[in-house]
Amino acid sequence: MAETNSPIPLKRLEQIANDVCNSVMESVEYYEHPKTAQWNETIVNKMLKAVLAEATPSGASAPSYKFAINSTIVQHFVPTSSQSSQASEEGTSKKGHGGKRGMHSATGGYWNEKTDGMWSFKWDGEAKGLDVVIMLIWIGI
C-alpha cells in the first residue's frame, strides 16, 4: 500500500471499523430499510468517537484534525413477507432473494496532501444480505 498521512495507522482504522460494524450489526438478521437510518447513525457516531479518541494526543483536549465520516448500507437481497414466513417455518435465512446489487462509489478532494486525506472500508455482511461501506476524511488544522 502507498504511504499515507493518516493520523491513525490504517490497520488500526480497519480494526476500529470492523469492531464498530460487528457491534452495531450483530443482532441484525437481514436488511430492513426502516432501520437503516438508525444503523448508519450509530455506526457514524461510534466511528467518530473511536477516531477522536485515537487521534487525540495524550494531554491534548482535541485532535489536530477535523474528521468527516460517511456510512452507507448496501442491500443485497429483497426480503419478502411470504419468504420470511416460509423461512421461519423452514428455519432458513430471512434475507430474501434477488442476488447482489451493484454499487460503485468514487470520492475526490482538493486539499493539502501532507495533512489531509481519506480512507474507505467495506464490512462484508453477506450472511445478512447487506454490506456497510464507511468513508473517513481527515483535514489537518
Short mmCIF file of C-alpha atoms in Angstrom, two decimals:
data_model
loop_
_atom_site.label_atom_id
_atom_site.label_comp_id
_atom_site.label_asym_id
_atom_site.label_seq_id
_atom_site.Cartn_x
_atom_site.Cartn_y
_atom_site.Cartn_z
CA MET A 1 0.00 0.00 0.00
CA ALA A 2 1.18 3.53 -0.72
CA GLU A 3 2.50 5.76 2.02
CA THR A 4 -0.25 7.52 3.93
CA ASN A 5 -0.58 10.62 6.05
CA SER A 6 -3.38 9.12 8.14
CA PRO A 7 -3.46 10.33 11.76
CA ILE A 8 -4.30 6.73 12.75
CA PRO A 9 -2.48 3.69 11.33
CA LEU A 10 -4.56 2.07 8.57
CA LYS A 11 -4.51 -1.34 10.27
CA ARG A 12 -5.96 0.29 13.40
CA LEU A 13 -8.63 2.08 11.34
CA GLU A 14 -9.61 -1.26 9.82
CA GLN A 15 -9.82 -2.83 13.30
CA ILE A 16 -11.97 0.07 14.59
CA ALA A 17 -14.32 -0.14 11.58
CA ASN A 18 -14.67 -3.92 11.93
CA ASP A 19 -15.36 -3.63 15.66
CA VAL A 20 -17.95 -0.89 15.12
CA CYS A 21 -19.78 -2.74 12.33
CA ASN A 22 -19.72 -6.02 14.24
CA SER A 23 -21.17 -4.38 17.36
CA VAL A 24 -23.88 -2.45 15.51
CA MET A 25 -24.87 -5.26 13.15
CA GLU A 26 -24.52 -8.26 15.50
CA SER A 27 -28.26 -8.55 16.21
CA VAL A 28 -29.33 -7.71 12.65
CA GLU A 29 -30.74 -10.74 10.84
CA TYR A 30 -31.35 -9.18 7.43
CA TYR A 31 -31.72 -5.82 5.66
CA GLU A 32 -34.69 -3.83 6.99
CA HIS A 33 -34.94 -0.47 5.26
CA PRO A 34 -36.80 1.34 8.10
CA LYS A 35 -33.88 0.53 10.43
CA THR A 36 -31.02 1.64 8.16
CA ALA A 37 -31.06 5.28 9.29
CA GLN A 38 -30.53 4.23 12.92
CA TRP A 39 -27.85 1.70 11.95
CA ASN A 40 -25.97 4.34 9.93
CA GLU A 41 -26.28 6.94 12.68
CA THR A 42 -24.93 4.51 15.27
CA ILE A 43 -22.04 3.44 13.01
CA VAL A 44 -21.07 7.07 12.32
CA ASN A 45 -21.25 8.07 15.99
CA LYS A 46 -19.24 5.06 17.20
CA MET A 47 -16.63 5.55 14.46
CA LEU A 48 -16.32 9.24 15.23
CA LYS A 49 -15.94 8.62 18.96
CA ALA A 50 -13.24 5.97 18.39
CA VAL A 51 -11.36 8.03 15.80
CA LEU A 52 -11.35 11.12 18.02
CA ALA A 53 -10.05 9.07 20.94
CA GLU A 54 -7.28 7.53 18.83
CA ALA A 55 -6.24 10.79 17.14
CA THR A 56 -6.15 12.98 20.26
CA PRO A 57 -2.61 13.14 21.65
CA SER A 58 -2.10 12.37 25.33
CA GLY A 59 -2.73 15.52 27.36
CA ALA A 60 -4.45 17.35 24.50
CA SER A 61 -8.09 18.39 24.64
CA ALA A 62 -8.72 17.71 20.94
CA PRO A 63 -7.02 16.16 17.90
CA SER A 64 -5.24 18.33 15.36
CA TYR A 65 -7.58 17.10 12.63
CA LYS A 66 -11.17 17.59 11.57
CA PHE A 67 -12.98 14.38 10.64
CA ALA A 68 -15.97 13.53 8.45
CA ILE A 69 -17.43 10.03 8.36
CA ASN A 70 -19.95 8.56 5.93
CA SER A 71 -21.68 5.20 6.31
CA THR A 72 -23.64 3.56 3.51
CA ILE A 73 -25.61 0.33 3.87
CA VAL A 74 -25.98 -1.61 0.64
CA GLN A 75 -28.79 -4.16 0.32
CA HIS A 76 -28.05 -7.46 -1.44
CA PHE A 77 -31.45 -9.12 -1.21
CA VAL A 78 -35.08 -8.05 -1.14
CA PRO A 79 -36.88 -9.67 1.81
CA THR A 80 -40.47 -10.64 1.15
CA SER A 81 -43.17 -11.35 3.72
CA SER A 82 -44.06 -14.69 2.10
CA GLN A 83 -40.42 -15.69 2.01
CA SER A 84 -39.91 -14.54 5.62
CA SER A 85 -42.82 -16.63 6.89
CA GLN A 86 -41.71 -19.59 4.78
CA ALA A 87 -38.14 -19.15 6.08
CA SER A 88 -39.43 -19.15 9.66
CA GLU A 89 -41.28 -22.41 9.05
CA GLU A 90 -38.27 -24.00 7.39
CA GLY A 91 -35.70 -22.49 9.77
CA THR A 92 -33.82 -20.91 6.88
CA SER A 93 -32.44 -17.43 6.27
CA LYS A 94 -34.81 -14.43 6.13
CA LYS A 95 -32.53 -12.41 3.90
CA GLY A 96 -34.75 -12.74 0.81
CA HIS A 97 -33.95 -13.15 -2.84
CA GLY A 98 -32.75 -11.31 -5.88
CA GLY A 99 -28.96 -11.61 -5.82
CA LYS A 100 -26.33 -8.98 -5.13
CA ARG A 101 -26.97 -5.40 -6.19
CA GLY A 102 -24.29 -3.38 -7.91
CA MET A 103 -22.72 -0.33 -6.34
CA HIS A 104 -19.92 1.97 -7.32
CA SER A 105 -18.75 4.99 -5.43
CA ALA A 106 -15.93 7.47 -6.01
CA THR A 107 -14.68 10.38 -3.98
CA GLY A 108 -12.12 13.07 -4.61
CA GLY A 109 -10.82 16.13 -2.87
CA TYR A 110 -8.59 19.11 -3.31
CA TRP A 111 -6.51 19.74 -0.21
CA ASN A 112 -3.11 19.64 1.39
CA GLU A 113 -1.73 16.18 0.55
CA LYS A 114 0.65 16.36 3.53
CA THR A 115 -2.04 16.74 6.19
CA ASP A 116 -5.36 15.73 4.63
CA GLY A 117 -6.71 12.51 3.23
CA MET A 118 -9.42 9.89 3.08
CA TRP A 119 -9.87 6.18 3.69
CA SER A 120 -12.67 3.76 2.88
CA PHE A 121 -13.66 0.36 4.22
CA LYS A 122 -16.23 -2.31 3.32
CA TRP A 123 -17.71 -4.54 6.00
CA ASP A 124 -18.92 -7.78 4.45
CA GLY A 125 -22.37 -8.67 5.71
CA GLU A 126 -23.03 -11.33 3.08
CA ALA A 127 -24.80 -13.61 5.59
CA LYS A 128 -27.18 -10.76 6.46
CA GLY A 129 -27.82 -9.75 2.86
CA LEU A 130 -26.07 -6.38 3.18
CA ASP A 131 -22.70 -4.62 3.26
CA VAL A 132 -21.60 -1.50 5.09
CA VAL A 133 -19.27 0.96 3.37
CA ILE A 134 -17.52 3.52 5.58
CA MET A 135 -15.53 6.52 4.38
CA LEU A 136 -13.38 8.66 6.67
CA ILE A 137 -11.97 12.05 5.69
CA TRP A 138 -9.40 13.91 7.77
CA ILE A 139 -8.26 17.51 7.41
CA GLY A 140 -5.31 18.88 9.39
CA ILE A 141 -5.99 22.05 11.35
#
